[in-house]
């Protein structure tokens, strides 16, 4: 053990360090580098999961593990290799593939953790949010903000899998979570094409006069693929016509928003959808906070911390804080992403750095 | 002239009042009742204008008065009978019928006053807002927030008329207005089905990632009838299904909102659309601030300060501050309204009183 | 009467204009210049009132006009010469000298209008705000935000005069005012050195944990001269020491703020105090919105719209919207000002222009 | 290993779990209880540290460990016994005793972590924040918000110790921290009685007009004991006089606030000061989020999760999330506390539960 100036230990110093430990104390000077690095030094590492692998394993879970009360969900989390044993994708975000067999039901519960589902393929499941059945179809983003009861039921004989995103790691580390069990089966087994939430809220720029107070989380429980696709298509067409609309050349993107505030859909999780034209690239970008991406369609590559990886439909990858990332599109390349941007912004830690923009 | 306690005048007192006047002073005690009434005592009065009359006179203006630079618009304002000579519909709001003949153009200009147009009938005109041509069709709300250049051009051989709403009286009385002339003809004579603003912004709950800062006024320059109608239809269907969605039984309504904030479309003007089922009524309601309503479709009556008036398509009426109003629908009854709600709320003067709710 | 293009009248046109009038309509094209000027064109004019004159007339009012219920206050408003008959100092602001004789009481009432008092000389009166007696001394700013009951009582045998500032013109023109009479005498005749509001709130940066919700108006009912003077003194000393602290060279200033929000003390009225070193000047400045200034101490001049006027203690002047103003200090020159800045900012009409800064 | 329904393992199931591990996946159903407990289940435990012990050990550090570049500070963190090896007091907060010998200097640096110091005894050190020397005296709260350069220098021959509070655990776990070294010695070795920040900002309700934009963190770098003590004294006197002022009977408290917003002093850390009359108690209270308390003066007890501990001047204790805490005062009992309330509130996880209030 060394002193702050690197001089050798003495018996007095050794006793001092023993007394620190015995009295639940820890000197800063031996930890400063670790506790306060020059730039974010995440334990989490960049990683790519293959959809094919995830789906195959989830399918086997479907055969071997029944879904029901207690375990609650047949969801298998992506565990960051740098955070072994945690089940965390990043220090703030949990991401899982959830698998529901034909005619199965995942029972209702609620928790303070914020959750969403994104559907990369398949259909046939309705998620019931506070009694409101919400169809889950390809390309849709479905919200279950904190403390809303929710369950899922498969209205078809065929299985369906999707990804879940939650702020479980944040909630767990910050000790903020509450949980309650609800009914064994979903409280409404109907399978309407549109939820009541959408029927009230999915009209562009129009708010029901019956709900004028602002909501902490978006009241719009489903963001349909048709709208997302149309928004991205228009951005690229506007770019073609010579008008500003895209984030950068060939890169269209939308952020899902809470129509009562214009802000993020939930207080801890930001959701976005990105589309790159074939051949387009994004510059290497450092961001404070962590992200999870899923390829929705197309082929391309991601460079994470200098390592390039080819990607296909359904593949997922995580970007830990401050690790530079960039994308390149071989075909038109559609990607969903979620991150902890609202945490970073609301607590004033957000920072972005694009070396090429210097 | 009397003293505060009602005693008779004296020469000294008479001299005092002369000295007040001579020195640009005015005693509160003789004015208190007028300056500070027990409840709002507007000079503006409730009034109904008939669309048929307005349209007929506007049409004759079209024959007799050319549109062009200087006068700028062939717009005829509704003058509140209680505010003669002002051209004001209420102390804050200006409302006009604007008429544009076949192939006519109203030249471009900009002003700090906020403006919108609402179309009760007709089609064929494009309003060009900061170079972006916006189609004007029946049931549409079109925005021209303060300091955006705008002009109108009629792309057809047929005339078209609509209503304009502005905060001219507020701006004029508060001395906040600036004005600039723009080009003689509109800067883009195209007639696309959708404006670029809509193509970027009219996707429910989706924001372009290229425009993340919030906007003082809504960037969505057109709110289309199809969306408004769908939103109201859904509210009434949800009510039929037993779910909360309407303002009150049989009364559906939406507020047009700024997608970047969820708030009102402009800083001084609130816009709403109301639909009553046949047979439905609203309770008599007092509100601080003034409103202008236009019947969009259907038949019914309004009671303004106790006086009932039957209404038909296109008819307009004003509700001065604190004058109780109620509606009754004979058929399905669709009405557009705009008011100065944002002024009242932002300055903390908003108050509503529904006697029957006591 | 002329057409938009200046062509001569015809019988048809004359009939059209008659029909406009008969149907409560007014064409924009004949009014456009007036309704929408190129820059704000206030009817209000710059004007200076001499404190000596105001005080002398107020004193004579004290002899001739009793104070009491109905008239409510022995307050004499400054009437802008450009707004004759209104009693308004500006289109938004009312300003009066109020005079209370020895041992007199002004009865309690409340109103939605926001009010304050500023004391340029004298002492001995307590204003009782919602039952809390607030001492009024030289240099103090005392608040009575909308809908707080308040009365005044003179605890001494000597008269006292001060200025009142209210948003009466705004409230009156916008029809937002409510009024209620309270008790004939003040509800607490004590004369404590500090109000309960100050004892709770006048601790820099410290909020009582018992009141965590934010308040629309400042809960701090008294801003004492000692604090204002100290703040300005420190700014000038910091400037002397070479640190940024003043608005411009030799010009110190503070804004009175609501400690629960950091914003203005009331939703419609901004209050500030300015101190210029002897010899200092401010650049000619155009501002949207109107201000009233009172000299607190010292000698100097104001230039209003190009006209220079010397000023002494107690003198008041108004600056209508967009009229350029500048100050020059002959001695150390202390001035209180209030204006309608919060209205302009909350409704997005604020603009400032300093020609010399171009 | 068991299935969701508790049935026995099979070779297929065992293979499945091996494949989870091999592919960086983790099933939710075996972790659900841990990841999503029914109520917050912190690893951190309640704990009390004795000031006498801390001070003695810090003093020995002063003899044995020089302060300087690299280790940066002679600060010894309180390590929560439930979070061994971390140096964290709670999952979000770091708290240390810092010790600076006579005429020693702790070099300048800056970091994105938010920091403050609170002085329970002693004097003679100035902390220099962005070049502004801030005196540190008994009872003062001194701020060093994120990314401000700061160092400390002892202007006397006597040592001084105080507590530091930072959001190091939050920053470290969330990977948001940046760090930069500054000058070896403080950039201004003066020892003025008041900092420039105080001279600009410590005037109740008064903002310098030269700084109108709101600040993320409080610009007031020192909250002096004189003001805190006066505020608490007034609250208890108001209570004696029969007026609402205290949190509960005999319990006065203030929150340190940012004068530009009225909100918390920093984006992640809330600071408060509490005073209980002799004999007063607070009810057992559960709160989401964690707190650190330090006794400033007086004697009393704390009950943490049902365990009562007597406390004296300088003693520190931590309250993990949702662990019920209550205080009892034997003498007048003054306590400083800081917690992560702003994180909980800004991300919508705040909840409080007082069983006795049910």
mmCIF file of C-alpha atoms in Angstrom, chain A residues 3-5 12-13 15-16 19-20 23-29 31-32 35-42 47 49 53-54 57 60-61 64-68 70-79 81 85-88 91-92 94 111-114 147 166-168 170-171 173-179 181 216 267-268 288 321-322 343-344 346-349 351, chain D residues 3-5 12-13 15-16 19-20 23-29 31-32 35-42 47 49 53-54 57 60-61 64-68 70-79 81 85-88 91-92 94 111-114 147 166-168 170-171 173-179 181 216 267-268 288 321-322 343-344 346-349 351:
data_model
loop_
_atom_site.group_PDB
_atom_site.id
_atom_site.type_symbol
_atom_site.label_atom_id
_atom_site.label_comp_id
_atom_site.label_asym_id
_atom_site.label_seq_id
_atom_site.Cartn_x
_atom_site.Cartn_y
_atom_site.Cartn_z
ATOM 1 C CA UNK A 3 0.803 6.965 0.216
ATOM 2 C CA UNK A 4 -0.567 9.713 -1.925
ATOM 3 C CA UNK A 5 2.952 10.663 -2.945
ATOM 4 C CA UNK A 12 1.760 3.536 11.434
ATOM 5 C CA UNK A 13 0.392 3.787 7.948
ATOM 6 C CA UNK A 15 -2.354 0.542 11.136
ATOM 7 C CA UNK A 16 -4.152 3.559 9.692
ATOM 8 C CA UNK A 19 -8.414 1.317 11.104
ATOM 9 C CA UNK A 20 -10.087 2.705 8.007
ATOM 10 C CA UNK A 23 -14.414 1.675 11.003
ATOM 11 C CA UNK A 24 -16.204 1.481 7.643
ATOM 12 C CA UNK A 25 -14.062 4.126 6.058
ATOM 13 C CA UNK A 26 -12.196 4.194 2.761
ATOM 14 C CA UNK A 27 -9.590 6.762 1.731
ATOM 15 C CA UNK A 28 -10.285 8.612 -1.466
ATOM 16 C CA UNK A 29 -6.660 8.852 -2.510
ATOM 17 C CA UNK A 31 -9.612 5.056 -5.161
ATOM 18 C CA UNK A 32 -9.722 8.396 -6.870
ATOM 19 C CA UNK A 35 -14.207 6.568 -8.566
ATOM 20 C CA UNK A 36 -13.550 9.644 -10.646
ATOM 21 C CA UNK A 37 -12.029 8.680 -13.995
ATOM 22 C CA UNK A 38 -10.972 11.267 -16.533
ATOM 23 C CA UNK A 39 -13.802 10.157 -18.844
ATOM 24 C CA UNK A 40 -16.545 7.602 -18.228
ATOM 25 C CA UNK A 41 -14.945 4.182 -17.731
ATOM 26 C CA UNK A 42 -17.843 1.769 -17.874
ATOM 27 C CA UNK A 47 -21.595 -6.355 -27.318
ATOM 28 C CA UNK A 49 -26.361 -10.479 -29.706
ATOM 29 C CA UNK A 53 -29.462 -17.228 -31.422
ATOM 30 C CA UNK A 54 -31.770 -15.360 -29.082
ATOM 31 C CA UNK A 57 -32.984 -20.194 -27.214
ATOM 32 C CA UNK A 60 -36.530 -23.772 -26.455
ATOM 33 C CA UNK A 61 -37.525 -21.909 -23.294
ATOM 34 C CA UNK A 64 -39.310 -26.244 -21.452
ATOM 35 C CA UNK A 65 -40.411 -23.414 -19.151
ATOM 36 C CA UNK A 66 -44.060 -22.633 -18.545
ATOM 37 C CA UNK A 67 -45.014 -19.020 -18.071
ATOM 38 C CA UNK A 68 -46.906 -18.094 -14.918
ATOM 39 C CA UNK A 70 -43.936 -15.868 -9.694
ATOM 40 C CA UNK A 71 -41.527 -15.927 -12.601
ATOM 41 C CA UNK A 72 -44.165 -13.819 -14.348
ATOM 42 C CA UNK A 73 -42.648 -13.673 -17.804
ATOM 43 C CA UNK A 74 -40.793 -15.971 -20.160
ATOM 44 C CA UNK A 75 -38.271 -13.229 -20.756
ATOM 45 C CA UNK A 76 -34.569 -13.816 -21.130
ATOM 46 C CA UNK A 77 -32.403 -10.801 -20.475
ATOM 47 C CA UNK A 78 -29.304 -9.819 -22.400
ATOM 48 C CA UNK A 79 -26.470 -9.816 -19.896
ATOM 49 C CA UNK A 81 -20.401 -9.517 -20.570
ATOM 50 C CA UNK A 85 -24.277 -12.188 -13.092
ATOM 51 C CA UNK A 86 -26.406 -9.064 -13.177
ATOM 52 C CA UNK A 87 -28.749 -9.689 -16.064
ATOM 53 C CA UNK A 88 -28.176 -6.049 -17.032
ATOM 54 C CA UNK A 91 -25.955 -0.022 -15.924
ATOM 55 C CA UNK A 92 -29.388 1.479 -16.468
ATOM 56 C CA UNK A 94 -32.539 -4.220 -19.097
ATOM 57 C CA UNK A 111 -44.149 -2.240 -10.971
ATOM 58 C CA UNK A 112 -42.562 1.173 -10.703
ATOM 59 C CA UNK A 113 -40.061 0.200 -13.384
ATOM 60 C CA UNK A 114 -40.867 1.675 -16.777
ATOM 61 C CA UNK A 147 -47.194 1.386 -12.062
ATOM 62 C CA UNK A 166 -36.988 -1.704 -18.848
ATOM 63 C CA UNK A 167 -35.051 0.465 -16.421
ATOM 64 C CA UNK A 168 -34.557 -2.491 -14.058
ATOM 65 C CA UNK A 170 -31.360 1.708 -12.652
ATOM 66 C CA UNK A 171 -34.274 0.893 -10.357
ATOM 67 C CA UNK A 173 -29.218 -0.022 -8.079
ATOM 68 C CA UNK A 174 -31.035 3.101 -6.956
ATOM 69 C CA UNK A 175 -33.489 1.118 -4.786
ATOM 70 C CA UNK A 176 -36.615 2.683 -6.171
ATOM 71 C CA UNK A 177 -38.699 -0.325 -7.210
ATOM 72 C CA UNK A 178 -42.148 -1.421 -6.049
ATOM 73 C CA UNK A 179 -44.029 -4.434 -7.379
ATOM 74 C CA UNK A 181 -49.212 -8.887 -8.484
ATOM 75 C CA UNK A 216 -45.406 12.000 -16.602
ATOM 76 C CA UNK A 267 -39.051 9.491 -17.390
ATOM 77 C CA UNK A 268 -36.041 7.194 -17.718
ATOM 78 C CA UNK A 288 -22.834 10.018 -21.997
ATOM 79 C CA UNK A 321 -21.351 5.328 -21.990
ATOM 80 C CA UNK A 322 -18.793 7.280 -24.022
ATOM 81 C CA UNK A 343 -31.833 10.375 -16.982
ATOM 82 C CA UNK A 344 -28.758 12.060 -18.353
ATOM 83 C CA UNK A 346 -32.784 15.634 -16.383
ATOM 84 C CA UNK A 347 -29.765 15.316 -14.113
ATOM 85 C CA UNK A 348 -27.555 17.482 -16.356
ATOM 86 C CA UNK A 349 -24.972 14.870 -17.250
ATOM 87 C CA UNK A 351 -22.691 15.291 -23.261
ATOM 88 C CA UNK D 3 -38.537 -24.051 -13.485
ATOM 89 C CA UNK D 4 -40.948 -21.185 -13.077
ATOM 90 C CA UNK D 5 -43.493 -23.599 -11.602
ATOM 91 C CA UNK D 12 -32.892 -30.367 -21.678
ATOM 92 C CA UNK D 13 -33.491 -27.701 -19.084
ATOM 93 C CA UNK D 15 -28.699 -27.476 -21.295
ATOM 94 C CA UNK D 16 -30.969 -24.499 -21.748
ATOM 95 C CA UNK D 19 -26.894 -21.984 -23.228
ATOM 96 C CA UNK D 20 -28.254 -18.885 -21.528
ATOM 97 C CA UNK D 23 -24.777 -16.602 -24.903
ATOM 98 C CA UNK D 24 -24.789 -13.747 -22.380
ATOM 99 C CA UNK D 25 -28.411 -14.232 -21.479
ATOM 100 C CA UNK D 26 -30.142 -14.492 -18.112
ATOM 101 C CA UNK D 27 -33.714 -15.644 -17.554
ATOM 102 C CA UNK D 28 -35.926 -13.207 -15.693
ATOM 103 C CA UNK D 29 -37.893 -15.887 -13.889
ATOM 104 C CA UNK D 31 -34.111 -13.331 -10.837
ATOM 105 C CA UNK D 32 -37.441 -11.589 -10.736
ATOM 106 C CA UNK D 35 -34.470 -7.521 -9.723
ATOM 107 C CA UNK D 36 -37.987 -6.392 -8.963
ATOM 108 C CA UNK D 37 -38.678 -6.624 -5.238
ATOM 109 C CA UNK D 38 -42.079 -5.793 -3.752
ATOM 110 C CA UNK D 39 -40.572 -2.724 -2.068
ATOM 111 C CA UNK D 40 -37.056 -1.308 -2.321
ATOM 112 C CA UNK D 41 -34.607 -3.871 -0.936
ATOM 113 C CA UNK D 42 -31.338 -1.988 -0.627
ATOM 114 C CA UNK D 47 -25.319 2.787 9.868
ATOM 115 C CA UNK D 49 -20.423 6.714 12.318
ATOM 116 C CA UNK D 53 -13.729 8.202 15.666
ATOM 117 C CA UNK D 54 -13.766 9.789 12.256
ATOM 118 C CA UNK D 57 -8.546 8.719 12.227
ATOM 119 C CA UNK D 60 -3.756 10.489 12.021
ATOM 120 C CA UNK D 61 -4.110 10.607 8.245
ATOM 121 C CA UNK D 64 0.868 10.192 7.861
ATOM 122 C CA UNK D 65 -0.485 11.023 4.414
ATOM 123 C CA UNK D 66 0.478 14.177 2.570
ATOM 124 C CA UNK D 67 -2.149 15.840 0.443
ATOM 125 C CA UNK D 68 -1.322 16.487 -3.204
ATOM 126 C CA UNK D 70 -3.050 12.424 -7.853
ATOM 127 C CA UNK D 71 -4.779 11.494 -4.628
ATOM 128 C CA UNK D 72 -6.004 15.079 -4.661
ATOM 129 C CA UNK D 73 -7.699 15.197 -1.278
ATOM 130 C CA UNK D 74 -7.110 13.898 2.209
ATOM 131 C CA UNK D 75 -10.685 12.697 2.328
ATOM 132 C CA UNK D 76 -11.803 9.455 3.910
ATOM 133 C CA UNK D 77 -15.148 8.180 2.717
ATOM 134 C CA UNK D 78 -17.785 6.523 4.862
ATOM 135 C CA UNK D 79 -18.269 3.053 3.433
ATOM 136 C CA UNK D 81 -21.219 -1.881 5.554
ATOM 137 C CA UNK D 85 -15.258 -2.267 -0.946
ATOM 138 C CA UNK D 86 -17.114 0.500 -2.721
ATOM 139 C CA UNK D 87 -16.390 3.525 -0.589
ATOM 140 C CA UNK D 88 -20.063 4.445 -1.057
ATOM 141 C CA UNK D 91 -25.925 3.778 -3.827
ATOM 142 C CA UNK D 92 -25.968 7.419 -4.899
ATOM 143 C CA UNK D 94 -20.439 9.599 -1.175
ATOM 144 C CA UNK D 111 -15.183 16.979 -12.243
ATOM 145 C CA UNK D 112 -18.715 16.476 -13.409
ATOM 146 C CA UNK D 113 -19.627 15.117 -9.991
ATOM 147 C CA UNK D 114 -21.510 17.588 -7.833
ATOM 148 C CA UNK D 147 -17.368 21.115 -13.572
ATOM 149 C CA UNK D 166 -20.725 14.094 -3.628
ATOM 150 C CA UNK D 167 -22.743 12.044 -6.079
ATOM 151 C CA UNK D 168 -19.724 9.833 -6.817
ATOM 152 C CA UNK D 170 -24.312 7.672 -8.872
ATOM 153 C CA UNK D 171 -21.787 9.045 -11.344
ATOM 154 C CA UNK D 173 -22.439 3.470 -11.566
ATOM 155 C CA UNK D 174 -24.094 5.478 -14.318
ATOM 156 C CA UNK D 175 -20.778 6.180 -16.082
ATOM 157 C CA UNK D 176 -21.237 9.911 -16.347
ATOM 158 C CA UNK D 177 -18.057 11.291 -14.811
ATOM 159 C CA UNK D 178 -15.366 13.495 -16.313
ATOM 160 C CA UNK D 179 -12.319 14.821 -14.464
ATOM 161 C CA UNK D 181 -6.630 18.509 -13.124
ATOM 162 C CA UNK D 216 -28.575 24.397 -13.408
ATOM 163 C CA UNK D 267 -29.209 18.473 -9.949
ATOM 164 C CA UNK D 268 -28.553 15.335 -7.933
ATOM 165 C CA UNK D 288 -37.592 6.366 -1.701
ATOM 166 C CA UNK D 321 -34.131 3.740 0.586
ATOM 167 C CA UNK D 322 -37.432 2.896 2.262
ATOM 168 C CA UNK D 343 -32.839 12.287 -8.705
ATOM 169 C CA UNK D 344 -35.948 10.645 -7.346
ATOM 170 C CA UNK D 346 -36.858 14.371 -11.604
ATOM 171 C CA UNK D 347 -37.209 10.738 -12.641
ATOM 172 C CA UNK D 348 -40.607 10.347 -10.942
ATOM 173 C CA UNK D 349 -39.640 7.704 -8.408
ATOM 174 C CA UNK D 351 -42.590 8.264 -2.699
#
